[in-house]
mmCIF file of C-alpha atoms in Angstrom:
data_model
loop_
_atom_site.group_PDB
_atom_site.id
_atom_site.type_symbol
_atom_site.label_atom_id
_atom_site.label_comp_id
_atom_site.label_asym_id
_atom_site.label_seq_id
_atom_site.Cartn_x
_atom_site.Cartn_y
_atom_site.Cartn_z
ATOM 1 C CA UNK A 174 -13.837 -196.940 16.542
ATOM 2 C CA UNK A 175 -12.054 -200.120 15.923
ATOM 3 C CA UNK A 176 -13.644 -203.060 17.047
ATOM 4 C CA UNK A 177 -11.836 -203.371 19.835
ATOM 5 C CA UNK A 178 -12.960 -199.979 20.839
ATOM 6 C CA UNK A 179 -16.376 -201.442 20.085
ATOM 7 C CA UNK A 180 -16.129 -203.868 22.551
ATOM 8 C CA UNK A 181 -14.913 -202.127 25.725
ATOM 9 C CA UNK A 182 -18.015 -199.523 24.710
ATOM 10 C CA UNK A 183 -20.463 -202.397 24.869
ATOM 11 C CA UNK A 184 -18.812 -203.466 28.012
ATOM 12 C CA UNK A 185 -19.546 -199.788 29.297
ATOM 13 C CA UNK A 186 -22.916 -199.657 28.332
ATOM 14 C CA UNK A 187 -22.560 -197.491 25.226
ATOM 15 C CA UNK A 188 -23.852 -198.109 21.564
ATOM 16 C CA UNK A 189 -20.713 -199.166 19.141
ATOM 17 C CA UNK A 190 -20.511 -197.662 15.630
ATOM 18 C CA UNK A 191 -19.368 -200.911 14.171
ATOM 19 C CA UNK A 192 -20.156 -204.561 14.238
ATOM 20 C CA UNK A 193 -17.823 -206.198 16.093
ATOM 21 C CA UNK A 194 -16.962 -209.671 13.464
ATOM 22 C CA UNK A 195 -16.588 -212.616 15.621
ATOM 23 C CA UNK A 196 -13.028 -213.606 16.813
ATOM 24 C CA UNK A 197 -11.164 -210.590 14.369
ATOM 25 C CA UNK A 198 -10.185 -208.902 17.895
ATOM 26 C CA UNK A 199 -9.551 -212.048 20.083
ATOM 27 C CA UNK A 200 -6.071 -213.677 20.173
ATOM 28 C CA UNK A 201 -6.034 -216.614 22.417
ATOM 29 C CA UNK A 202 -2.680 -217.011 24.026
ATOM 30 C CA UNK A 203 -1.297 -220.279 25.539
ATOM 31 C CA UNK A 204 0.562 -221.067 28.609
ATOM 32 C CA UNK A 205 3.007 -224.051 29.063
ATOM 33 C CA UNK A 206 0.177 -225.667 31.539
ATOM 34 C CA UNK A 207 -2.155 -225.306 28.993
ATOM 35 C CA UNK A 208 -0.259 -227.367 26.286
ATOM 36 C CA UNK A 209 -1.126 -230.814 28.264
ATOM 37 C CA UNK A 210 -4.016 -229.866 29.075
ATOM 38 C CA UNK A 211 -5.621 -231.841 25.924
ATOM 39 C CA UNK A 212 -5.124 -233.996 22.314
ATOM 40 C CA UNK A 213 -3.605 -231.444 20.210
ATOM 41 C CA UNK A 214 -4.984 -233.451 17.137
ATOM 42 C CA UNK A 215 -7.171 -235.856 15.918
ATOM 43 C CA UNK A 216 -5.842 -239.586 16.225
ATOM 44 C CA UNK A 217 -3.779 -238.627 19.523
ATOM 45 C CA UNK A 218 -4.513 -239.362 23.647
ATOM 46 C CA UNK A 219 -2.626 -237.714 26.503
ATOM 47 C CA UNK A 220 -3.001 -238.090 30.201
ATOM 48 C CA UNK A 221 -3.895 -234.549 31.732
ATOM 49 C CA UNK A 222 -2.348 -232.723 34.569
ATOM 50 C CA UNK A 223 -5.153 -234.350 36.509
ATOM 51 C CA UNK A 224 -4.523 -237.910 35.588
ATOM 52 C CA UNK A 225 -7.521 -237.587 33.696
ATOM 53 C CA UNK A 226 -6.611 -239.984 29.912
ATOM 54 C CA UNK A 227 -8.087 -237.511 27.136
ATOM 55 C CA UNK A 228 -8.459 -239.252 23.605
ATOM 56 C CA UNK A 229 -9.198 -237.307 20.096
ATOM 57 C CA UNK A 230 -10.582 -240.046 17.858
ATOM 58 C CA UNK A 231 -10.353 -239.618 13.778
ATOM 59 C CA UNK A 232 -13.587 -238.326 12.647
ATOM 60 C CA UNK A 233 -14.305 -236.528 16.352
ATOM 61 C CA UNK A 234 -14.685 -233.279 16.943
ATOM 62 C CA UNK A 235 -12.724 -232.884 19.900
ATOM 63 C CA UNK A 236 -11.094 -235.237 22.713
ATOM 64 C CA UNK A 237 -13.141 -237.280 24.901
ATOM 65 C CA UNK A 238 -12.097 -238.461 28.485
ATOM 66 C CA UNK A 239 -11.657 -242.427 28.885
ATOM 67 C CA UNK A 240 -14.591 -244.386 31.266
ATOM 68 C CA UNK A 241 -11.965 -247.185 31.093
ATOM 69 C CA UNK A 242 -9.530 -244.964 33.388
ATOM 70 C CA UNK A 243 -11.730 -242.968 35.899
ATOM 71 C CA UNK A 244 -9.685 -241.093 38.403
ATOM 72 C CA UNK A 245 -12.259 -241.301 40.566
ATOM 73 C CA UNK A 246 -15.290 -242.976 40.392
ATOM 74 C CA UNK A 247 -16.135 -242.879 44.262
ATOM 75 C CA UNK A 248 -16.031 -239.029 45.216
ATOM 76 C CA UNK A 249 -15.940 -240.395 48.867
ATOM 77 C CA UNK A 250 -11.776 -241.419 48.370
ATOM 78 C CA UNK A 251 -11.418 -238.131 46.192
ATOM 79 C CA UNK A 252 -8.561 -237.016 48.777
ATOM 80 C CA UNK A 253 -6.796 -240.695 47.713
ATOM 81 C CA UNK A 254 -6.638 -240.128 44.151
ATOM 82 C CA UNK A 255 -7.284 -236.602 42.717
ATOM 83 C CA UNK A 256 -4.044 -234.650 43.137
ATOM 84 C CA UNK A 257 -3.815 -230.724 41.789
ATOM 85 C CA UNK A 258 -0.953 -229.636 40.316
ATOM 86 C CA UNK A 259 1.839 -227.487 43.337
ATOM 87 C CA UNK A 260 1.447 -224.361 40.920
ATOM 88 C CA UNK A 261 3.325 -222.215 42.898
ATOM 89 C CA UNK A 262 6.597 -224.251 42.910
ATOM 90 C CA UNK A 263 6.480 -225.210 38.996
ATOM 91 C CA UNK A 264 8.730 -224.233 36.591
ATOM 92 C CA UNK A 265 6.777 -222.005 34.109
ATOM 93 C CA UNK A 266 8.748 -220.994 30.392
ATOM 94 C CA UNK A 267 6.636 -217.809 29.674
ATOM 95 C CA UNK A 268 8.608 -216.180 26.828
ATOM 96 C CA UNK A 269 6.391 -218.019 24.226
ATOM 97 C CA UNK A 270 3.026 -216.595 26.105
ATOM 98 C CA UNK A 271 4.756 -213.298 26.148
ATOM 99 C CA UNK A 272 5.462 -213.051 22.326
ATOM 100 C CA UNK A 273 1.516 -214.272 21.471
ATOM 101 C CA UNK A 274 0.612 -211.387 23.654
ATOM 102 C CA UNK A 275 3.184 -208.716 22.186
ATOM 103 C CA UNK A 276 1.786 -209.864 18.736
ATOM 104 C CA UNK A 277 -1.603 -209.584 19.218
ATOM 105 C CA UNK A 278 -1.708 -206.401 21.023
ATOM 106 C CA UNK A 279 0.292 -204.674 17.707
ATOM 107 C CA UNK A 280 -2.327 -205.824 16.101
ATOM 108 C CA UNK A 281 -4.708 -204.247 18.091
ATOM 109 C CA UNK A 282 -6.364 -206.973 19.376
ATOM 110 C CA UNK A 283 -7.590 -208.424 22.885
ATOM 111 C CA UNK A 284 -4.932 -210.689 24.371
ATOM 112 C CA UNK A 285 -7.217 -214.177 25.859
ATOM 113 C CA UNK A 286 -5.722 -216.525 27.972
ATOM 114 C CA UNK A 287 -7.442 -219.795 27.627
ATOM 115 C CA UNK A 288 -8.262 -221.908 30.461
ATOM 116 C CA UNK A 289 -10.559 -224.823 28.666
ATOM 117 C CA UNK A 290 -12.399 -227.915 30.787
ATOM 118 C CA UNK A 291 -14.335 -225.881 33.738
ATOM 119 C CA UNK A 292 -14.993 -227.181 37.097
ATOM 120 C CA UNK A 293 -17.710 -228.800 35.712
ATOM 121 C CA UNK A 294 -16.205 -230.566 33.395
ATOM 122 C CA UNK A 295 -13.289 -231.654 35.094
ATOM 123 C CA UNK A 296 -15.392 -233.530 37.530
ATOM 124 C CA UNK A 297 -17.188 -235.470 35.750
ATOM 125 C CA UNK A 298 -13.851 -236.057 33.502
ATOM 126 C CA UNK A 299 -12.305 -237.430 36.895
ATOM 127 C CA UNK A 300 -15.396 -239.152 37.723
ATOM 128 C CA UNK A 301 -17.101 -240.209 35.180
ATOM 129 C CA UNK A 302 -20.694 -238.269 33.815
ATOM 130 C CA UNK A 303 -23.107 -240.557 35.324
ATOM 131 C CA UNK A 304 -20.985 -240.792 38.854
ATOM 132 C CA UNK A 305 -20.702 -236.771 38.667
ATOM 133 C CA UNK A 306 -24.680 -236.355 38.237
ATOM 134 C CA UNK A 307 -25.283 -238.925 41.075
ATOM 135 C CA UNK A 308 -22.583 -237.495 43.158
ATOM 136 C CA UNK A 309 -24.730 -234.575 43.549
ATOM 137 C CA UNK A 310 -27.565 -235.919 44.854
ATOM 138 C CA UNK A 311 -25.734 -239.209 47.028
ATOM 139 C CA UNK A 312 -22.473 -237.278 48.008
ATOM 140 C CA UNK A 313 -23.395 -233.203 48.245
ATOM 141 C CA UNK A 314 -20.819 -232.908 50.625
ATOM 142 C CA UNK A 315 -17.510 -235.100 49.567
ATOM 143 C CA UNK A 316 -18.451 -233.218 45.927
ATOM 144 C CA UNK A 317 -18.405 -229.833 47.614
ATOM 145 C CA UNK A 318 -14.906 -230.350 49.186
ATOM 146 C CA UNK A 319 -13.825 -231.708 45.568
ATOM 147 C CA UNK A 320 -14.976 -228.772 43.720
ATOM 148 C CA UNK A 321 -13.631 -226.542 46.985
ATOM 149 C CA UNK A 322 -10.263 -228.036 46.296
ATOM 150 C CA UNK A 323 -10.855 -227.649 42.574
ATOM 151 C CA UNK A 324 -11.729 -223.658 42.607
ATOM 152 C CA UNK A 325 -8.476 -223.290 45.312
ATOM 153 C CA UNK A 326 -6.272 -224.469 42.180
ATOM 154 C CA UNK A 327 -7.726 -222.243 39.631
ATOM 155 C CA UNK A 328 -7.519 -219.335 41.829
ATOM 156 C CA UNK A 329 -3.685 -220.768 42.221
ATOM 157 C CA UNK A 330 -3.289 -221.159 38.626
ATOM 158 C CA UNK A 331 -5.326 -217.769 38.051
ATOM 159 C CA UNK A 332 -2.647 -215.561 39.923
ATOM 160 C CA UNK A 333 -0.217 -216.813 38.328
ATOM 161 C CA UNK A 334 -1.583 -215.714 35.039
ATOM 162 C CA UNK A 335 -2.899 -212.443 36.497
ATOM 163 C CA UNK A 336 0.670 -211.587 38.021
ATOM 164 C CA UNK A 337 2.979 -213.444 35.143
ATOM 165 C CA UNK A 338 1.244 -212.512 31.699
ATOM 166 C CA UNK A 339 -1.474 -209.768 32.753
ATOM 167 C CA UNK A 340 -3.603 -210.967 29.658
ATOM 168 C CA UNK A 341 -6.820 -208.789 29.200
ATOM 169 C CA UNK A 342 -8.901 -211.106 29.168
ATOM 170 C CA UNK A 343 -9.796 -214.412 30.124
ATOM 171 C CA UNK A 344 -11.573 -217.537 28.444
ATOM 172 C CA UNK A 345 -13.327 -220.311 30.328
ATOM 173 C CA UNK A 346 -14.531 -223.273 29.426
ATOM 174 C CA UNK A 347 -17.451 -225.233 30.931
ATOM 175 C CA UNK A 348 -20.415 -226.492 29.304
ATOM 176 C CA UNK A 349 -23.516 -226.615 31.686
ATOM 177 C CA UNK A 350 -26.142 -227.471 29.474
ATOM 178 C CA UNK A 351 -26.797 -229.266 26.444
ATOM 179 C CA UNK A 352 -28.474 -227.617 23.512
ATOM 180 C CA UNK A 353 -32.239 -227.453 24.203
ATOM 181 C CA UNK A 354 -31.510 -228.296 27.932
ATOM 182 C CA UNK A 355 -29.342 -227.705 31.013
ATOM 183 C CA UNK A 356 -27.552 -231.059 32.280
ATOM 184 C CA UNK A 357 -28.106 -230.037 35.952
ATOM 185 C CA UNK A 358 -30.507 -228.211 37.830
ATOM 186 C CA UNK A 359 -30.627 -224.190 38.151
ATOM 187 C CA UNK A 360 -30.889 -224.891 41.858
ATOM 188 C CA UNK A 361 -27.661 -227.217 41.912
ATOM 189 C CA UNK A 362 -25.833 -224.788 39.337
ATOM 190 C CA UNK A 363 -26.389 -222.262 42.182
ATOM 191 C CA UNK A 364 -25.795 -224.495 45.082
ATOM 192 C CA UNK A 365 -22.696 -226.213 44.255
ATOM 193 C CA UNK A 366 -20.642 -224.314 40.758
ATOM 194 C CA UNK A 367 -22.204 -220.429 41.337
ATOM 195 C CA UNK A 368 -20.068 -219.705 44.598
ATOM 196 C CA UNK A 369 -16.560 -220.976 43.298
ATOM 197 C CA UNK A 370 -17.207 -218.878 39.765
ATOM 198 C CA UNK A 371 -18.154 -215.992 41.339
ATOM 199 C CA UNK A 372 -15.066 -216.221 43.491
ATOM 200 C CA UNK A 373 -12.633 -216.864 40.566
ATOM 201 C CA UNK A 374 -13.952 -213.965 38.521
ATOM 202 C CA UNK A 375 -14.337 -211.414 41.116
ATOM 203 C CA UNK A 376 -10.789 -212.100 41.089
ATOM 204 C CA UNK A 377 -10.163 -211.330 37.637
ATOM 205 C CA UNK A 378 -12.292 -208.734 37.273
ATOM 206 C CA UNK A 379 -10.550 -206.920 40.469
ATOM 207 C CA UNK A 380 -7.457 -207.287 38.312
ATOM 208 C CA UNK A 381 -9.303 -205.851 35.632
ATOM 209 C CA UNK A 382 -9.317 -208.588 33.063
ATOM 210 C CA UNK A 383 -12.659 -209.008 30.881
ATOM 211 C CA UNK A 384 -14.283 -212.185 32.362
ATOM 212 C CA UNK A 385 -15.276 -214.579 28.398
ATOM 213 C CA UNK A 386 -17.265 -217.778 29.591
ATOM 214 C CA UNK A 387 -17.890 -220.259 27.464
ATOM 215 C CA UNK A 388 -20.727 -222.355 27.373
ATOM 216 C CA UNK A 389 -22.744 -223.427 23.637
ATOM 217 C CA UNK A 390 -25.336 -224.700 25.929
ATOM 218 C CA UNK A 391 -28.834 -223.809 26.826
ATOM 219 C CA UNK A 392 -28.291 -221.596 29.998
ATOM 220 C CA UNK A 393 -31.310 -219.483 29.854
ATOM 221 C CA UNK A 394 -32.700 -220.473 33.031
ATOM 222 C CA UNK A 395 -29.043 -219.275 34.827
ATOM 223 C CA UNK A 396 -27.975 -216.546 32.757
ATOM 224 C CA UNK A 397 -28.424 -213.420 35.276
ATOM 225 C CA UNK A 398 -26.714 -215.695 37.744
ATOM 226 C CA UNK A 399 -24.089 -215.696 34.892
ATOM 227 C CA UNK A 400 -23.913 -212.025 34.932
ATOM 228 C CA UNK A 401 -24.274 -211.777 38.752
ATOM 229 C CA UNK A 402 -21.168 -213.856 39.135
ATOM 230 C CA UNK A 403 -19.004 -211.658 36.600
ATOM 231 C CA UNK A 404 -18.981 -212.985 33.154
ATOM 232 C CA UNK A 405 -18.468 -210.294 30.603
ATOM 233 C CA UNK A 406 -19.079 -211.820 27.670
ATOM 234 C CA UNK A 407 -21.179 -214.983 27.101
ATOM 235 C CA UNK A 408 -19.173 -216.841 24.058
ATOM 236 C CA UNK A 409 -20.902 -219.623 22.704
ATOM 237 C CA UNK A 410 -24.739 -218.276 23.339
ATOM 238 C CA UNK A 411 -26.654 -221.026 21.221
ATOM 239 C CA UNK A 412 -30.246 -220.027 19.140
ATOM 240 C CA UNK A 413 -31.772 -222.046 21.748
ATOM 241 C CA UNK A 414 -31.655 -219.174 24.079
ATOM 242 C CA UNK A 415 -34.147 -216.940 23.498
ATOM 243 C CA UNK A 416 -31.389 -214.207 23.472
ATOM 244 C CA UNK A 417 -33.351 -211.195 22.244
ATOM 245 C CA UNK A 418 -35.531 -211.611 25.503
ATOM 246 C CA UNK A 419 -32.319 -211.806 27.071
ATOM 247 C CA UNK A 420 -30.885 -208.765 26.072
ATOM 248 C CA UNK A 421 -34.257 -206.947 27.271
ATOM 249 C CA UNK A 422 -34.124 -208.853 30.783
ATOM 250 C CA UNK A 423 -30.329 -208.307 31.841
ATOM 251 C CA UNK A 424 -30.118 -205.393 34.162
ATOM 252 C CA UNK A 425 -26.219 -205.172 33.292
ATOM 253 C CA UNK A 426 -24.047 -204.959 30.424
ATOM 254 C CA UNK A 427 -23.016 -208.899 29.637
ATOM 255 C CA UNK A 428 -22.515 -209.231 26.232
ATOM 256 C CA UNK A 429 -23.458 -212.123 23.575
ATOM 257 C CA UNK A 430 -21.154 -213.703 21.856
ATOM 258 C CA UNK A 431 -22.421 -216.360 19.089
ATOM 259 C CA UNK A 432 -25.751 -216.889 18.039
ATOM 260 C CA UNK A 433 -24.864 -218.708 14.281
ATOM 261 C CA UNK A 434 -25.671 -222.307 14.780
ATOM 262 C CA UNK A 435 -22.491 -224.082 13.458
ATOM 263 C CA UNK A 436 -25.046 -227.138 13.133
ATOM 264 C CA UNK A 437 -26.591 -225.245 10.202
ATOM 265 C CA UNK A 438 -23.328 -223.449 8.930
ATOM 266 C CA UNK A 439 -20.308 -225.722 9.578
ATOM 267 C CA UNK A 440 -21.137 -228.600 7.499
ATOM 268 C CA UNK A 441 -19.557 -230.366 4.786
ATOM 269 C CA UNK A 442 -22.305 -230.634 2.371
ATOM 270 C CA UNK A 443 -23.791 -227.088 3.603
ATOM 271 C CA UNK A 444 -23.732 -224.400 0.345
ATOM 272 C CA UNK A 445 -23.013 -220.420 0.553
ATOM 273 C CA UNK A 446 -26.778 -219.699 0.610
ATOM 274 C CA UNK A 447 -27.158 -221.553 3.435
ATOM 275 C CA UNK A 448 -24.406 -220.348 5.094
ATOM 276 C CA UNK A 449 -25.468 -216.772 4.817
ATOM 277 C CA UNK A 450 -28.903 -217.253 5.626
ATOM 278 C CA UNK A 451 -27.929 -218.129 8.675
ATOM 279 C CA UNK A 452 -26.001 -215.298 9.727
ATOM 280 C CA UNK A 453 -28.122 -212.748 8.313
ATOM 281 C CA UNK A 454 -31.108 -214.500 10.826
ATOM 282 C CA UNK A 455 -28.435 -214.128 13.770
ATOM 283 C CA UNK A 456 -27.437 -210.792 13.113
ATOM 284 C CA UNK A 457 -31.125 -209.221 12.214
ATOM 285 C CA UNK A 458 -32.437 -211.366 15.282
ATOM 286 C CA UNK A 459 -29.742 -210.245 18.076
ATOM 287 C CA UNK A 460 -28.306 -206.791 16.852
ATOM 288 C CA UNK A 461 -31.041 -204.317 17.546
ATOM 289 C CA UNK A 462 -30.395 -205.849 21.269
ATOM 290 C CA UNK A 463 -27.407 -204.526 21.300
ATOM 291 C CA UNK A 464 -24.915 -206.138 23.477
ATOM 292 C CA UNK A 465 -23.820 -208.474 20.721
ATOM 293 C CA UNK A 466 -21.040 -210.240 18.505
ATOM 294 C CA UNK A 467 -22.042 -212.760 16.026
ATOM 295 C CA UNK A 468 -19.938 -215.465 14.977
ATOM 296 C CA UNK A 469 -20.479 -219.522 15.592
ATOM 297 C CA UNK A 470 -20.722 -221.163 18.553
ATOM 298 C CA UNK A 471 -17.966 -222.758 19.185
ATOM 299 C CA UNK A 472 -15.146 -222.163 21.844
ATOM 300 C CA UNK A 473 -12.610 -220.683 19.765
ATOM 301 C CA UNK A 474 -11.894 -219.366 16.242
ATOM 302 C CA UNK A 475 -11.924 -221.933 13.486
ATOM 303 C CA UNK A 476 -14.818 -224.056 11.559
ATOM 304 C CA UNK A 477 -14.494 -227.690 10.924
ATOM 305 C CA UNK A 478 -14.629 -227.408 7.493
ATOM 306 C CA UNK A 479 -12.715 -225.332 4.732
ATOM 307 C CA UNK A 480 -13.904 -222.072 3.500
ATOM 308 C CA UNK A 481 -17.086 -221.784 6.239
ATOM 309 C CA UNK A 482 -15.173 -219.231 8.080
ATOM 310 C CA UNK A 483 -14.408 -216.636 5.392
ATOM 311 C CA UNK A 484 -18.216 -216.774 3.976
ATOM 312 C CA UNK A 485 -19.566 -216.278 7.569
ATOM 313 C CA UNK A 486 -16.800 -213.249 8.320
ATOM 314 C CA UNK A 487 -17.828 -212.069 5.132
ATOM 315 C CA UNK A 488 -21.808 -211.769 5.474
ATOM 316 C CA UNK A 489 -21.109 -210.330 9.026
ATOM 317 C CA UNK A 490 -19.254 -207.566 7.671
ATOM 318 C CA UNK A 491 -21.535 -206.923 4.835
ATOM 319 C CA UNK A 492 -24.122 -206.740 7.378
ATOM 320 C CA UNK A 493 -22.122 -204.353 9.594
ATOM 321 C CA UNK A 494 -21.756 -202.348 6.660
ATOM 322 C CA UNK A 495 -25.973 -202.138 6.230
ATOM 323 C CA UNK A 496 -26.677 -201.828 9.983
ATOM 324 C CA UNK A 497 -24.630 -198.987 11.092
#
């Protein structure tokens, strides 16, 4: 089977008869929202859709929102100051979404639309992380109308991906833990983000798209909520998870997606040894689970530093080769 194959088997509940290598049968796609959604490089800043002033500072690994410019601080005047974008009335230029998606189906790949910065994360990029953690315990009520109104856009901006591009799957972004701890509680996970998730990918997943969720965060304590509200495949699954008990405890069929630690792998002074060490432990470690993909970590495809990628794609396949 191709890997691809491989995938949708998992998905089924059925053993695959190849490793499935990391990203090889992903192809994110990108929407004309999407583009100014964040810093497309280091050194830049934009203002989001959201108001929300992103910054990618040389030598970061990503942009970070601005405390200096809070959209709102005081989730009590949300209704004043956070404004969603009219989806239905904007002007969308699909043809270059459509051609990433023509191209990576020839190739035999999955096409991934790629919704990045969660409802999580766009709260406390409005508000601020310390007002977003007290707003839950101060405000439960003014933050449940904000993330309401925040889950009524998605589902906005979801149907117009579902009915407009019909990718096959999706990719979300939202970080819920950190990596040897959850930055909320299970309770408020389940109390406050758990409904509007399980709302937006019941939707997908009555459309038939494959529901990715990304999260390099410990999430062990929520992750058959995870798979209770939908998620497919859990990209970004850190080491910190104890994922081989995991993959024992999961009634279902979610699937694993990570397990390298790019801390070990994706660093500049890091040698080949090293390198493969590392995903030799992942793969030996997760595979006889089943349910799983190796690669790093991180959101998308793509190490920090030169060469780390082909060395880890490498000892995954050799692997793959051994295994099956």
């Amino acid at each position: 089977m191709t890997q691809r194959e491989n995938v949708l088997a998992m998905l089924k509940g059925e053993k695959p008869d190849g490793i499935v290598n990391g990203w090889q049968c992903f192809s994110l796609v990108f929407d004309q929202l999407l583009m100014t959604v964040a810093p497309a490089h280091p050194g830049a800043t934009v203002v989001d859709p959201w108001g929300v002033t992103l910054s990618w500072e040389e030598g970061q690994p990503g942009p970070m929102p601005s405390e200096e410019h809070l959209v709102c601080p005081d989730v009590t005047k949300w209704r004043e100051c956070v404004k969603a974008l009219d989806i239905a009335h904007m002007d969308f230029d699909w043809e270059p979404s459509f051609g990433q998606m023509a191209a990576a189906r020839a190739e035999g790949k999955f096409a991934v639309a790629f919704m990045p910065i969660g409802n999580f994360e766009l709260l406390h990029n409005l508000m601020g992380f310390e007002n977003a953690l007290v707003g839950f315990l101060d405000e439960p009520e003014a933050m449940q109308e904000l993330i309401d109104y925040i889950v009524d856009f998605r589902m906005a901006y979801m149907s117009h991906l579902v009915n407009t591009m019909k990718p096959d799957a999706v990719l979300v972004h939202d970080d819920w833990g950190s990596k040897n701890s959850m930055l909320i509680s299970p309770q408020v996970f389940r109390e406050f983000l758990k409904p509007g998730y399980a709302r937006m990918y019941q939707y997908m997943k009555e459309n038939g798209i494959i529901v990715i969720h990304h999260g390099d965060s410990y999430l062990e304590p929520i992750v058959k909520d995870m798979e209770e509200i939908g998620v497919d495949i859990w990209q970004g699954a850190l080491p910190q998870n104890d994922i081989a008990k995991l993959q024992k405890e999961l009634p279902g069929h979610m699937l694993f997606m990570g397990g390298i630690d790019a801390g070990i792998v994706d660093r500049k002074e890091c040698d080949e040894a090293v390198i493969r060490r590392e995903v030799r432990r992942a793969c030996e470690s997760y595979m006889p689970g089943g349910k799983f993909i190796p690669c790093m970590t991180y959101g998308g495809p793509g190490a920090i530093f030169p060469g780390v990628d082909d060395i880890i794609y490498d000892e995954v396949e050799r692997f793959g080769k051994e295994y099956f």
